[in-house]
Coordinates of C-alpha atoms (C1' of nucleotides) in Angstrom, one line a residue:
Chain A
X1 CA -29.6 80.3 53.6
X2 CA -32.7 82.5 53.7
X3 CA -34.7 80.4 56.1
X4 CA -31.7 79.8 58.3
X5 CA -30.8 83.5 58.5
X6 CA -33.8 84.1 60.6
X7 CA -33.2 81.0 62.7
X8 CA -29.6 81.9 63.1
X9 CA -30.6 85.3 64.5
X10 CA -33.0 83.7 66.8
X11 CA -30.4 81.3 68.0
X12 CA -27.8 84.0 68.5
X13 CA -30.4 86.0 70.5
X14 CA -31.1 83.0 72.7
X15 CA -27.4 82.6 73.3
X16 CA -26.9 86.3 74.2
X17 CA -29.9 86.3 76.6
X18 CA -28.3 83.3 78.2
X19 CA -25.1 85.2 78.8
X20 CA -23.1 83.2 76.2
X21 CA -20.6 85.1 74.2
X22 CA -20.7 85.0 70.4
X23 CA -17.3 84.1 69.2
X24 CA -16.4 83.5 65.5
X25 CA -15.9 79.8 66.1
X26 CA -19.2 79.5 68.1
X27 CA -21.0 81.3 65.4
X28 CA -19.6 79.1 62.7
X29 CA -20.6 75.9 64.5
X30 CA -24.1 77.2 65.0
X31 CA -24.4 78.3 61.4
X32 CA -23.1 75.0 60.1
X33 CA -25.6 73.1 62.3
X34 CA -28.5 75.3 61.2
X35 CA -27.7 74.8 57.5
X36 CA -26.9 71.2 57.8
X37 CA -29.2 68.9 55.9
X38 CA -27.7 65.9 57.7
X39 CA -27.1 65.2 61.3
X40 CA -23.4 65.8 61.7
X41 CA -21.1 64.3 64.2
X42 CA -18.6 66.5 66.1
X43 CA -15.9 65.4 63.8
X44 CA -18.0 66.3 60.7
X45 CA -18.4 69.8 62.1
X46 CA -14.7 70.0 62.9
X47 CA -13.7 68.9 59.4
X48 CA -16.2 71.2 57.8
X49 CA -14.8 74.3 59.6
X50 CA -11.2 73.4 59.1
X51 CA -10.9 75.7 56.1
X52 CA -12.3 78.7 57.9
X53 CA -10.6 78.1 61.2
X54 CA -7.3 76.2 60.6
X55 CA -6.4 76.6 64.3
X56 CA -9.7 75.5 65.8
X57 CA -9.5 72.7 68.3
X58 CA -11.8 69.7 68.4
X59 CA -12.4 70.7 72.0
X60 CA -14.0 73.9 70.9
X61 CA -16.5 72.0 68.8
X62 CA -17.4 69.8 71.8
X63 CA -17.5 72.8 74.2
X64 CA -19.9 74.7 72.0
X65 CA -22.1 71.7 71.3
X66 CA -22.4 71.2 75.0
X67 CA -23.3 74.9 75.5
X68 CA -25.9 74.6 72.7
X69 CA -27.3 71.4 74.2
X70 CA -27.6 72.9 77.7
X71 CA -29.5 75.9 76.4
X72 CA -31.7 73.6 74.3
X73 CA -30.6 74.8 70.9
X74 CA -29.5 71.4 69.7
X75 CA -30.3 67.9 70.6
X76 CA -27.7 65.1 70.9
X77 CA -28.7 61.9 69.2
X78 CA -27.0 58.5 69.9
X79 CA -27.5 55.7 67.5
X80 CA -25.8 52.4 67.3
X81 CA -22.6 53.8 65.8
X82 CA -19.8 55.1 68.0
X83 CA -20.3 58.9 67.8
X84 CA -23.1 61.2 68.8
X85 CA -24.9 63.2 66.2
X86 CA -26.3 66.7 66.6
X87 CA -29.6 68.0 65.4
X88 CA -30.5 71.7 65.3
X89 CA -33.9 71.2 63.8
X90 CA -36.1 71.5 66.9
X91 CA -39.3 71.4 65.0
X92 CA -40.9 68.1 65.7
X93 CA -39.9 65.4 63.3
X94 CA -38.7 61.9 63.3
X95 CA -35.8 60.0 61.7
X96 CA -35.5 56.9 59.6
X97 CA -32.1 55.3 59.4
X98 CA -30.7 53.0 56.8
X99 CA -29.2 49.9 58.4
X100 CA -27.0 49.4 55.4
X101 CA -25.4 52.7 54.7
X102 CA -26.3 54.7 57.9
X103 CA -28.1 57.5 56.1
X104 CA -30.5 59.4 58.2
X105 CA -33.6 60.9 56.7
X106 CA -36.2 63.1 58.3
X107 CA -39.9 62.3 58.1
X108 CA -42.9 64.1 59.5
X109 CA -45.6 62.4 61.5
X110 CA -48.1 63.8 64.0
X111 CA -46.3 64.0 67.4
X112 CA -47.1 61.0 69.6
X113 CA -48.5 63.0 72.5
X114 CA -50.8 60.2 73.5
X115 CA -47.8 58.0 74.2
X116 CA -46.3 60.7 76.4
X117 CA -49.4 61.2 78.5
X118 CA -50.0 57.5 78.9
X119 CA -46.4 56.9 79.9
X120 CA -46.8 59.7 82.5
X121 CA -49.8 58.0 83.9
X122 CA -48.3 54.5 84.1
X123 CA -44.9 55.4 85.4
X124 CA -45.4 58.5 87.4
X125 CA -42.7 60.4 85.6
X126 CA -42.9 64.1 84.7
X127 CA -42.5 63.6 80.9
X128 CA -40.5 66.2 79.0
X129 CA -40.2 64.7 75.5
X130 CA -39.7 61.6 73.5
X131 CA -37.6 60.3 70.6
X132 CA -38.4 57.8 68.0
X133 CA -36.5 56.3 65.1
X134 CA -37.5 53.9 62.4
X135 CA -34.9 51.5 60.9
X136 CA -34.8 50.0 57.5
X137 CA -33.0 49.8 54.2
X138 CA -33.1 52.8 51.9
X139 CA -33.9 52.7 48.2
X140 CA -30.3 53.0 47.0
X141 CA -29.1 50.1 49.2
X142 CA -32.0 48.0 48.1
X143 CA -30.8 48.5 44.5
X144 CA -27.3 47.6 45.4
X145 CA -28.3 44.4 47.1
X146 CA -30.2 43.3 44.0
X147 CA -27.2 43.9 41.8
X148 CA -25.0 41.8 44.1
X149 CA -27.5 38.9 44.0
Chain B
X1 CA -35.9 32.5 88.9
X2 CA -38.9 30.3 87.9
X3 CA -40.0 32.4 85.0
X4 CA -36.5 32.8 83.7
X5 CA -35.6 29.1 83.9
X6 CA -37.9 28.4 81.0
X7 CA -36.6 31.4 79.1
X8 CA -33.1 30.5 79.9
X9 CA -33.7 27.0 78.5
X10 CA -35.2 28.5 75.4
X11 CA -32.3 30.8 74.9
X12 CA -29.8 28.0 75.4
X13 CA -31.6 26.0 72.8
X14 CA -31.6 28.9 70.4
X15 CA -27.8 29.2 70.9
X16 CA -27.2 25.5 70.4
X17 CA -29.3 25.4 67.2
X18 CA -27.2 28.3 65.9
X19 CA -24.0 26.4 66.5
X20 CA -22.9 28.4 69.5
X21 CA -21.2 26.6 72.3
X22 CA -22.5 26.8 75.8
X23 CA -19.6 27.8 78.0
X24 CA -19.9 28.5 81.7
X25 CA -19.1 32.2 81.2
X26 CA -21.6 32.5 78.3
X27 CA -24.2 30.8 80.3
X28 CA -23.6 33.1 83.3
X29 CA -23.9 36.2 81.1
X30 CA -27.1 35.0 79.6
X31 CA -28.6 34.0 82.9
X32 CA -27.7 37.4 84.4
X33 CA -29.3 39.2 81.6
X34 CA -32.5 37.2 81.8
X35 CA -32.8 37.8 85.5
X36 CA -31.8 41.5 85.3
X37 CA -34.6 43.9 86.3
X38 CA -32.5 46.7 84.9
X39 CA -30.8 47.2 81.6
X40 CA -27.1 46.6 82.4
X41 CA -24.0 47.8 80.7
X42 CA -21.2 45.5 79.7
X43 CA -19.4 46.6 82.8
X44 CA -22.3 46.0 85.1
X45 CA -22.3 42.4 83.8
X46 CA -18.6 42.1 84.2
X47 CA -18.7 43.3 87.8
X48 CA -21.7 41.2 88.7
X49 CA -19.9 38.0 87.5
X50 CA -16.5 38.8 89.0
X51 CA -17.3 36.7 92.1
X52 CA -18.1 33.6 90.1
X53 CA -15.5 34.0 87.5
X54 CA -12.5 35.9 88.9
X55 CA -10.5 35.3 85.7
X56 CA -13.1 36.3 83.3
X57 CA -12.1 39.0 80.8
X58 CA -14.1 42.0 79.8
X59 CA -13.6 40.9 76.2
X60 CA -15.6 37.8 77.0
X61 CA -18.6 39.8 78.1
X62 CA -18.4 41.9 74.9
X63 CA -17.9 38.8 72.8
X64 CA -20.9 37.1 74.2
X65 CA -23.1 40.2 74.0
X66 CA -22.2 40.5 70.4
X67 CA -23.1 36.8 69.8
X68 CA -26.4 37.2 71.6
X69 CA -27.2 40.4 69.6
X70 CA -26.4 38.7 66.3
X71 CA -28.7 35.8 67.1
X72 CA -31.4 38.2 68.3
X73 CA -31.5 37.2 71.9
X74 CA -30.7 40.7 73.2
X75 CA -31.1 44.2 72.0
X76 CA -28.4 46.8 72.3
X77 CA -29.7 50.2 73.6
X78 CA -27.8 53.4 73.1
X79 CA -28.9 56.4 75.2
X80 CA -27.2 59.6 75.9
X81 CA -24.7 58.1 78.4
X82 CA -21.5 56.8 77.1
X83 CA -22.0 53.0 77.3
X84 CA -24.5 50.7 75.7
X85 CA -27.1 48.9 77.6
X86 CA -28.4 45.4 76.9
X87 CA -31.9 44.3 77.1
X88 CA -33.0 40.6 77.0
X89 CA -36.7 41.3 77.1
X90 CA -37.6 40.9 73.4
X91 CA -41.3 41.3 74.0
X92 CA -42.4 44.6 72.5
X93 CA -42.1 47.4 75.0
X94 CA -40.8 50.9 75.3
X95 CA -38.6 52.7 77.8
X96 CA -38.9 55.8 79.8
X97 CA -35.7 57.3 81.1
X98 CA -35.2 59.7 84.0
X99 CA -33.2 62.7 82.9
X100 CA -32.1 63.3 86.5
X101 CA -30.8 59.9 87.7
X102 CA -30.7 57.9 84.5
X103 CA -33.1 55.2 85.6
X104 CA -34.7 53.2 82.8
X105 CA -38.2 51.9 83.3
X106 CA -40.2 49.7 80.9
X107 CA -43.7 50.5 79.9
X108 CA -46.0 48.8 77.5
X109 CA -47.9 50.5 74.7
X110 CA -49.4 49.1 71.5
X111 CA -46.7 48.9 68.9
X112 CA -46.6 51.8 66.6
X113 CA -47.1 49.8 63.4
X114 CA -48.9 52.7 61.7
X115 CA -45.8 54.9 62.0
X116 CA -43.7 52.2 60.4
X117 CA -46.0 51.7 57.4
X118 CA -46.3 55.5 56.9
X119 CA -42.6 56.0 57.1
X120 CA -42.2 53.2 54.5
X121 CA -44.6 55.0 52.1
X122 CA -43.0 58.4 52.6
X123 CA -39.4 57.5 52.4
X124 CA -39.3 54.4 50.2
X125 CA -37.3 52.5 52.8
X126 CA -37.9 48.8 53.6
X127 CA -38.7 49.2 57.3
X128 CA -37.5 46.6 59.7
X129 CA -38.3 48.0 63.2
X130 CA -38.4 51.2 65.3
X131 CA -37.3 52.4 68.7
X132 CA -38.9 55.0 70.9
X133 CA -38.0 56.4 74.3
X134 CA -39.8 58.8 76.5
X135 CA -37.8 61.2 78.7
X136 CA -38.8 62.8 82.0
X137 CA -38.1 63.0 85.7
X138 CA -39.0 60.0 87.9
X139 CA -41.0 60.2 91.1
X140 CA -38.0 59.9 93.4
X141 CA -36.1 62.7 91.6
X142 CA -39.1 64.9 91.8
X143 CA -39.2 64.5 95.5
X144 CA -35.5 65.2 95.8
X145 CA -35.9 68.4 93.8
X146 CA -38.7 69.6 96.1
X147 CA -36.5 68.9 99.2
X148 CA -33.7 71.0 97.8
X149 CA -36.0 74.0 97.0
Chain C
dA1 C1' -10.6 9.8 74.6
dC2 C1' -9.3 12.4 70.3
dA3 C1' -9.4 15.8 67.2
dC4 C1' -11.3 19.9 65.5
dT5 C1' -12.7 24.2 66.2
dA6 C1' -14.5 27.8 68.9
dA7 C1' -14.0 30.5 73.2
dT8 C1' -11.4 32.7 76.8
dT9 C1' -7.9 35.4 78.4
dA10 C1' -4.6 39.2 78.7
dT11 C1' -3.1 42.8 76.7
dA12 C1' -2.7 46.3 73.3
dA13 C1' -4.8 49.3 70.2
dG14 C1' -8.4 52.4 68.6
dA15 C1' -11.8 55.9 68.7
dA16 C1' -14.7 59.3 70.9
dT17 C1' -15.0 62.4 74.4
dT18 C1' -13.5 65.1 78.4
dA19 C1' -10.1 67.4 81.6
dC20 C1' -6.7 70.7 82.2
dA21 C1' -3.7 74.6 82.1
dA22 C1' -2.0 78.3 79.5
dA23 C1' -2.9 82.0 76.4
dG24 C1' -6.2 84.9 74.2
dT25 C1' -10.3 87.7 73.9
dA26 C1' -14.7 90.0 74.8
dA27 C1' -17.4 92.7 78.2
dT28 C1' -17.5 95.9 81.9
dA29 C1' -16.2 99.5 85.0
dA30 C1' -13.0 102.9 86.6
Chain D
dT1 C1' -8.6 104.5 77.5
dT2 C1' -7.0 101.2 80.5
dA3 C1' -7.5 97.7 83.7
dT4 C1' -10.0 94.0 85.4
dT5 C1' -12.7 90.1 85.2
dA6 C1' -14.6 86.2 83.4
dC7 C1' -15.4 83.5 79.6
dT8 C1' -13.2 81.0 75.3
dT9 C1' -10.0 78.8 72.7
dT10 C1' -6.2 75.9 72.1
dG11 C1' -3.2 72.0 72.5
dT12 C1' -2.4 68.1 74.7
dA13 C1' -3.0 64.6 78.0
dA14 C1' -6.1 61.6 80.1
dT15 C1' -10.2 58.8 80.3
dT16 C1' -13.6 55.7 78.9
dC17 C1' -15.7 52.3 76.1
dT18 C1' -15.0 49.0 72.8
dT19 C1' -12.5 46.0 69.5
dA20 C1' -8.4 43.4 67.7
dT21 C1' -4.8 40.1 68.3
dA22 C1' -2.4 36.1 69.6
dA23 C1' -1.7 32.4 72.7
dT24 C1' -3.9 29.2 75.6
dT25 C1' -7.9 26.7 77.1
dA26 C1' -11.9 24.0 76.7
dG27 C1' -16.6 22.3 74.3
dT28 C1' -18.5 19.1 71.1
dG29 C1' -19.2 15.2 68.0
dT30 C1' -17.3 11.0 66.7

DNA sequence: ACACTAATTATAAGAATTACAAAGTAATAA
DNA sequence: TTATTACTTTGTAATTCTTATAATTAGTGT
C-alpha cells in the first residue's frame, strides 16, 4: 500500500500529462496492477474488480490495459498459455516460470546490457529493450512429484 | 536444400524412433519448417502447403506441430502478436524482433548459463531452460521512418 | 495383402481479444 | 451555469487462433 501510493500517484500524473482521463474504473485497474504481487491476466483483473464495479465490462479492462501499454506504464507478457499477462513493475527484473503449475516468480539479475549492445552491432537494429524468462519446476511441484512417485 | 536434406533425414528418423508415422502431410510440414528462413505461424505453413495438398486441414498442421513440439523437434514461440510461431532451429540462438514490422531475426550469443544457475539458487526451482528476446527497430523500418519525417 | 492403429479431414466448439454503436461522463468554453 | 465536445464505458457481436470430435482414410508390421 505505502510503496504503491507513491507509484500510483506517479502513474496517475503520467496519465494526466498524456491527456488521459482518470475514471474510477481506470483508476481501479491501475491500482490493482500496481498492488498485484502476481502478473494478472485481463480476466484476473476483471474478476478482481467485479465487486467494486458490478457493471464494468471486460472491454473496459482491455481498453485501459491498451492505454497503459501505449503510454509505457505496463508491459504485456505472452507466455505459452493462451492469455496475455500484464506487469506494472517497470523496474528491471526477470521472471522464472514453473512448467508444472504456471506460477511466475520475479528474480533480480544485473540487466543484460551487453547482450543488447552486441545484438545491435550484429543485426543493425536500434535496440529498445529485451525480455528473458527462465523455465523450470518450482519447489512445491517438486514435492508433489515425489509424493506421486 | 542440401543442408536441410541431412537434417530432414535426422528428423524423420527421430519421428520413426518415437513411433510416429511419416505421412505425406507430416513430411511436408517438417520439410517446410526445416527450410524456412523465417519463423512461420501455423497459418503460414497451411497456406504454403495449400498447393501441394489442396485438401489438407488446418487441424493437420496444428496436430503435427504439436507432435513435433512434444518430441522436441520444434520450439513454439509466443510473441506479442496473436499467433504462435514455430522454429525448427534447435541450435541455441536468440531472436531480435522489430517493433515496427514484426520481423524476427536470429542472432547468436553465448548461452546465458550463469543466469540459469543463479535463478536456480535464488528461487529454488529446478531450471530446465530459458528464453530471451531483444526488441528494437530494424534497419529498413529506420529508413522508412526517416522518409516520413 | 490384412489387420491394427494412427492420422487426416471437416466441422463445430471454445477461448481470448477486438470492433462497434449507443449511452454516459468529464473537461472546456461561452 | 449551460452547452459543447471529445473521451469512456458498456453490452454485444464479431473475429481470430486453437482445440475437440467423429467419421473416413491411410501407414506399418506381419
